[in-house]
Coordinates of C-alpha atoms in Angstrom, one line a residue:
X1 CA -56.5 -134.0 -206.2
X2 CA -56.1 -134.2 -202.7
X3 CA -58.8 -135.3 -200.0
X4 CA -57.7 -133.8 -196.8
X5 CA -60.2 -131.2 -194.5
X6 CA -58.9 -128.8 -192.9
X7 CA -61.1 -128.5 -189.6
X8 CA -61.1 -125.0 -188.3
X9 CA -61.0 -125.8 -184.0
X10 CA -59.5 -130.1 -184.9
X11 CA -58.3 -131.0 -187.9
X12 CA -60.0 -134.0 -189.1
X13 CA -57.4 -135.6 -192.3
X14 CA -58.7 -138.2 -195.4
X15 CA -55.7 -139.9 -197.0
X16 CA -54.1 -137.4 -199.5
X17 CA -53.6 -139.3 -203.6
X18 CA -50.4 -140.6 -202.6
X19 CA -51.9 -142.7 -199.6
X20 CA -54.3 -144.5 -201.4
X21 CA -51.6 -145.1 -204.1
X22 CA -49.8 -146.7 -201.2
X23 CA -52.6 -149.0 -200.4
X24 CA -53.2 -150.2 -203.8
X25 CA -49.7 -151.4 -204.0
X26 CA -50.0 -153.2 -200.6
X27 CA -53.3 -154.9 -201.4
X28 CA -51.4 -156.4 -205.1
X29 CA -48.5 -157.2 -202.8
X30 CA -46.4 -153.5 -203.8
X31 CA -44.5 -153.7 -200.0
X32 CA -42.3 -150.7 -201.5
X33 CA -44.4 -148.4 -204.4
X34 CA -41.2 -146.4 -205.4
X35 CA -40.2 -148.9 -206.5
X36 CA -43.4 -149.1 -209.1
X37 CA -43.7 -146.2 -209.2
X38 CA -40.3 -145.7 -210.9
X39 CA -42.0 -147.9 -213.6
X40 CA -45.0 -145.4 -214.4
X41 CA -47.7 -142.6 -212.9
X42 CA -49.5 -143.1 -210.5
X43 CA -52.5 -142.8 -212.4
X44 CA -51.3 -145.8 -213.9
X45 CA -50.6 -148.2 -211.1
X46 CA -54.3 -147.7 -209.9
X47 CA -55.2 -148.7 -213.2
X48 CA -52.7 -152.5 -212.9
X49 CA -54.5 -152.1 -209.5
X50 CA -57.8 -152.4 -211.6
X51 CA -56.7 -155.0 -214.6
X52 CA -55.3 -157.4 -211.2
X53 CA -57.7 -156.5 -209.1
X54 CA -60.9 -156.6 -211.3
X55 CA -62.6 -154.0 -209.8
X56 CA -61.5 -151.4 -207.4
X57 CA -63.4 -152.2 -204.4
X58 CA -60.9 -153.9 -202.3
X59 CA -59.5 -149.5 -202.6
X60 CA -62.7 -147.9 -203.1
X61 CA -64.3 -149.6 -198.6
X62 CA -60.2 -148.6 -197.9
X63 CA -61.5 -144.8 -198.8
X64 CA -65.1 -145.1 -197.7
X65 CA -63.8 -145.8 -194.4
X66 CA -61.3 -143.6 -194.4
X67 CA -63.6 -140.6 -195.4
X68 CA -66.5 -140.3 -192.5
X69 CA -66.8 -137.8 -190.4
X70 CA -69.6 -136.8 -187.9
X71 CA -71.7 -134.2 -188.4
X72 CA -70.4 -132.6 -185.6
X73 CA -67.0 -132.0 -187.4
X74 CA -68.6 -131.3 -190.4
X75 CA -70.8 -129.1 -188.0
X76 CA -67.6 -127.1 -186.5
X77 CA -65.6 -126.7 -190.5
X78 CA -66.0 -122.9 -190.6
X79 CA -65.2 -123.6 -194.6
X80 CA -67.8 -126.1 -195.3
X81 CA -70.7 -124.1 -192.8
X82 CA -69.9 -120.4 -194.9
X83 CA -69.4 -122.7 -198.0
X84 CA -72.6 -124.2 -197.3
X85 CA -74.6 -120.5 -195.7
X86 CA -74.7 -118.8 -199.5
X87 CA -78.0 -118.8 -200.4
X88 CA -78.2 -117.3 -203.0
X89 CA -76.3 -120.2 -204.7
X90 CA -77.3 -123.8 -205.4
X91 CA -74.8 -125.1 -207.6
X92 CA -71.7 -127.4 -206.9
X93 CA -69.5 -128.5 -208.5
X94 CA -66.2 -131.0 -206.4
X95 CA -64.4 -133.2 -208.4
X96 CA -64.3 -134.8 -204.3
X97 CA -66.1 -138.2 -203.7
X98 CA -67.3 -137.5 -200.7
X99 CA -70.4 -136.4 -199.5
X100 CA -69.5 -133.5 -197.0
X101 CA -70.4 -130.6 -199.3
X102 CA -74.2 -132.1 -199.6
X103 CA -74.0 -132.9 -195.7
X104 CA -72.7 -129.0 -194.6
X105 CA -75.4 -128.3 -196.5
X106 CA -78.4 -129.9 -195.1
X107 CA -77.5 -129.1 -191.6
X108 CA -77.7 -125.6 -192.4
X109 CA -81.3 -126.5 -193.4
X110 CA -81.0 -126.4 -196.9
X111 CA -82.4 -129.5 -199.4
X112 CA -79.5 -130.8 -201.1
X113 CA -79.1 -133.8 -204.5
X114 CA -76.1 -135.9 -205.0
X115 CA -76.0 -134.9 -208.8
X116 CA -73.8 -137.6 -211.4
X117 CA -75.8 -139.2 -213.8
X118 CA -79.1 -137.7 -216.1
X119 CA -81.0 -139.3 -214.4
X120 CA -80.9 -136.9 -211.1
X121 CA -80.4 -134.2 -212.6
X122 CA -83.3 -131.6 -211.4
X123 CA -84.6 -128.2 -212.2
X124 CA -86.8 -127.1 -209.0
X125 CA -84.6 -124.4 -208.2
X126 CA -85.7 -124.8 -203.8
X127 CA -82.9 -127.8 -203.7
X128 CA -78.7 -126.8 -203.7
X129 CA -77.2 -129.2 -206.3
X130 CA -74.1 -130.9 -205.4
X131 CA -72.3 -132.4 -209.3
X132 CA -69.8 -134.9 -208.6
X133 CA -67.7 -134.1 -211.6
X134 CA -65.3 -137.3 -210.8
X135 CA -68.1 -139.7 -209.5
X136 CA -68.9 -140.9 -206.1
X137 CA -69.0 -143.1 -203.3
X138 CA -72.5 -143.7 -204.5
X139 CA -72.2 -144.7 -208.3
X140 CA -68.3 -146.7 -207.3
X141 CA -68.7 -147.3 -211.0
X142 CA -68.5 -144.3 -212.3
X143 CA -64.5 -143.1 -210.3
X144 CA -62.7 -141.2 -211.9
X145 CA -59.5 -142.8 -210.2
X146 CA -56.9 -144.5 -212.8
X147 CA -55.6 -143.4 -216.7
X148 CA -58.1 -144.7 -218.5
X149 CA -60.9 -142.9 -216.6
X150 CA -59.1 -139.6 -216.2
X151 CA -58.5 -140.5 -220.3
X152 CA -62.5 -141.0 -220.9
X153 CA -63.2 -137.8 -218.5
X154 CA -60.8 -135.2 -219.9
X155 CA -63.2 -136.1 -223.2
X156 CA -65.9 -133.4 -221.5
X157 CA -68.1 -134.8 -223.7
X158 CA -71.1 -136.5 -221.8
X159 CA -74.3 -135.3 -219.4
X160 CA -72.6 -133.4 -216.5
X161 CA -70.7 -131.8 -219.7
X162 CA -73.7 -131.1 -221.3
X163 CA -74.3 -130.1 -218.1
X164 CA -71.5 -128.0 -217.3
X165 CA -72.0 -126.5 -219.9
X166 CA -75.6 -125.0 -220.0
X167 CA -75.1 -124.1 -216.1
X168 CA -72.2 -122.3 -217.8
X169 CA -74.8 -119.7 -218.9
X170 CA -75.4 -115.6 -217.5
X171 CA -73.3 -117.4 -214.0
X172 CA -70.1 -116.7 -212.5
X173 CA -67.5 -119.0 -211.1
X174 CA -66.0 -119.7 -208.4
X175 CA -63.0 -122.3 -208.0
X176 CA -62.1 -123.8 -204.8
X177 CA -59.2 -125.2 -204.0
X178 CA -58.1 -125.7 -207.2
X179 CA -54.6 -125.3 -209.7
X180 CA -53.1 -126.3 -212.4
X181 CA -51.1 -128.9 -210.3
X182 CA -53.7 -131.3 -211.5
X183 CA -53.6 -131.6 -215.8
X184 CA -57.3 -132.7 -215.3
X185 CA -58.2 -129.4 -214.3
X186 CA -55.5 -127.3 -216.1
X187 CA -57.8 -128.6 -219.2
X188 CA -60.7 -128.2 -217.0
X189 CA -59.8 -124.8 -217.1
X190 CA -58.4 -124.1 -221.0
X191 CA -61.9 -125.8 -222.0
X192 CA -63.8 -123.6 -219.3
X193 CA -62.3 -121.1 -221.3
X194 CA -62.7 -121.8 -224.4
X195 CA -66.4 -121.9 -223.8
X196 CA -66.0 -118.4 -221.4
X197 CA -65.0 -116.4 -224.5
X198 CA -67.9 -117.2 -226.7
X199 CA -70.7 -115.8 -224.5
X200 CA -68.9 -112.1 -224.0
X201 CA -72.6 -110.7 -222.1
X202 CA -73.0 -112.4 -218.9
X203 CA -74.5 -109.4 -216.7
X204 CA -71.4 -108.5 -214.6
X205 CA -68.5 -109.0 -217.4
X206 CA -66.9 -111.6 -215.6
X207 CA -67.4 -115.1 -216.0
X208 CA -64.6 -117.3 -213.0
X209 CA -63.3 -116.4 -210.6
X210 CA -60.1 -118.2 -208.1
X211 CA -59.9 -118.1 -204.5
X212 CA -55.4 -118.6 -204.7
X213 CA -53.7 -118.2 -201.2
X214 CA -50.8 -116.0 -200.9
X215 CA -50.5 -115.7 -204.6
X216 CA -47.8 -114.7 -207.1
X217 CA -46.7 -113.0 -210.5
X218 CA -46.9 -117.0 -211.8
X219 CA -50.5 -117.9 -210.9
X220 CA -52.0 -113.9 -211.7
X221 CA -50.6 -114.1 -214.9
X222 CA -51.2 -118.1 -215.8
X223 CA -54.9 -117.7 -214.6
X224 CA -55.1 -113.9 -216.2
X225 CA -54.5 -115.8 -219.8
X226 CA -57.6 -117.7 -218.4
X227 CA -60.0 -114.8 -218.2
X228 CA -59.8 -116.1 -214.5
X229 CA -59.9 -113.1 -212.2
X230 CA -58.0 -114.1 -208.9
X231 CA -59.2 -113.2 -205.7
X232 CA -56.3 -113.1 -203.5
X233 CA -55.8 -114.2 -199.8
X234 CA -52.7 -114.1 -197.7
X235 CA -51.6 -115.3 -194.0
X236 CA -50.5 -118.7 -192.3
X237 CA -54.3 -120.0 -192.4
X238 CA -55.7 -121.0 -195.7
X239 CA -58.6 -122.2 -194.4
X240 CA -59.7 -119.2 -192.6
X241 CA -58.8 -117.1 -194.8
X242 CA -60.5 -119.3 -197.6
X243 CA -63.5 -119.7 -195.0
X244 CA -63.2 -114.8 -194.0
X245 CA -64.3 -114.6 -198.7
X246 CA -67.1 -116.4 -198.4
X247 CA -68.3 -115.2 -196.4
X248 CA -67.7 -111.1 -197.4
X249 CA -69.8 -112.4 -199.8
X250 CA -72.7 -114.1 -198.3
X251 CA -72.5 -110.4 -196.5

């Protein structure tokens, strides 16, 4: 999982997952995080953080401070503004904790609501829904941060998972910024593929696409096996290439 966001024209960078774990180690008075990594994974280190500190509050407070771009910076983000301009799309799923998508939608004059629980689910088709699959800063108790959280999330049996299954009906999914590097996401691809196999009657004949930058046969084959069609982009600027695809979709 990465928290880095590349804003075209000016790069606004949030902390990487590795940096988050490094900070957790320093809070726990471990000055050499890599020594602790020799004993366990990053998710296990964060689980140890929760056990020793009692909560993730010191870490989430630090994270909030590091992920607070201004409205101007979001307005200058080609990727976020292009995504927000997809006026035929009112449903967004994200594994990030931040509110960048909701804010970008509102900056484009669209109503948006963040959904992290059943209580927030709405049926008004005029309001864009941003489903926070790993929680968000407004509900820190539900944020997926540690090994235990990931195991629980990977059961895929909560209200957000039921919503996802419902949302799959007669819709086409577009994945942006995902790969198989995150086992949680890889399992999600597998489960979605299993669900799509039982839904043969989509209007388009396709169920899922992924924008993949400079893909090789490796990506094509792996995604094809999961019935995910690759939309390839090429060049040195991944952000601009992805934004171009989204702009062509909204044309």
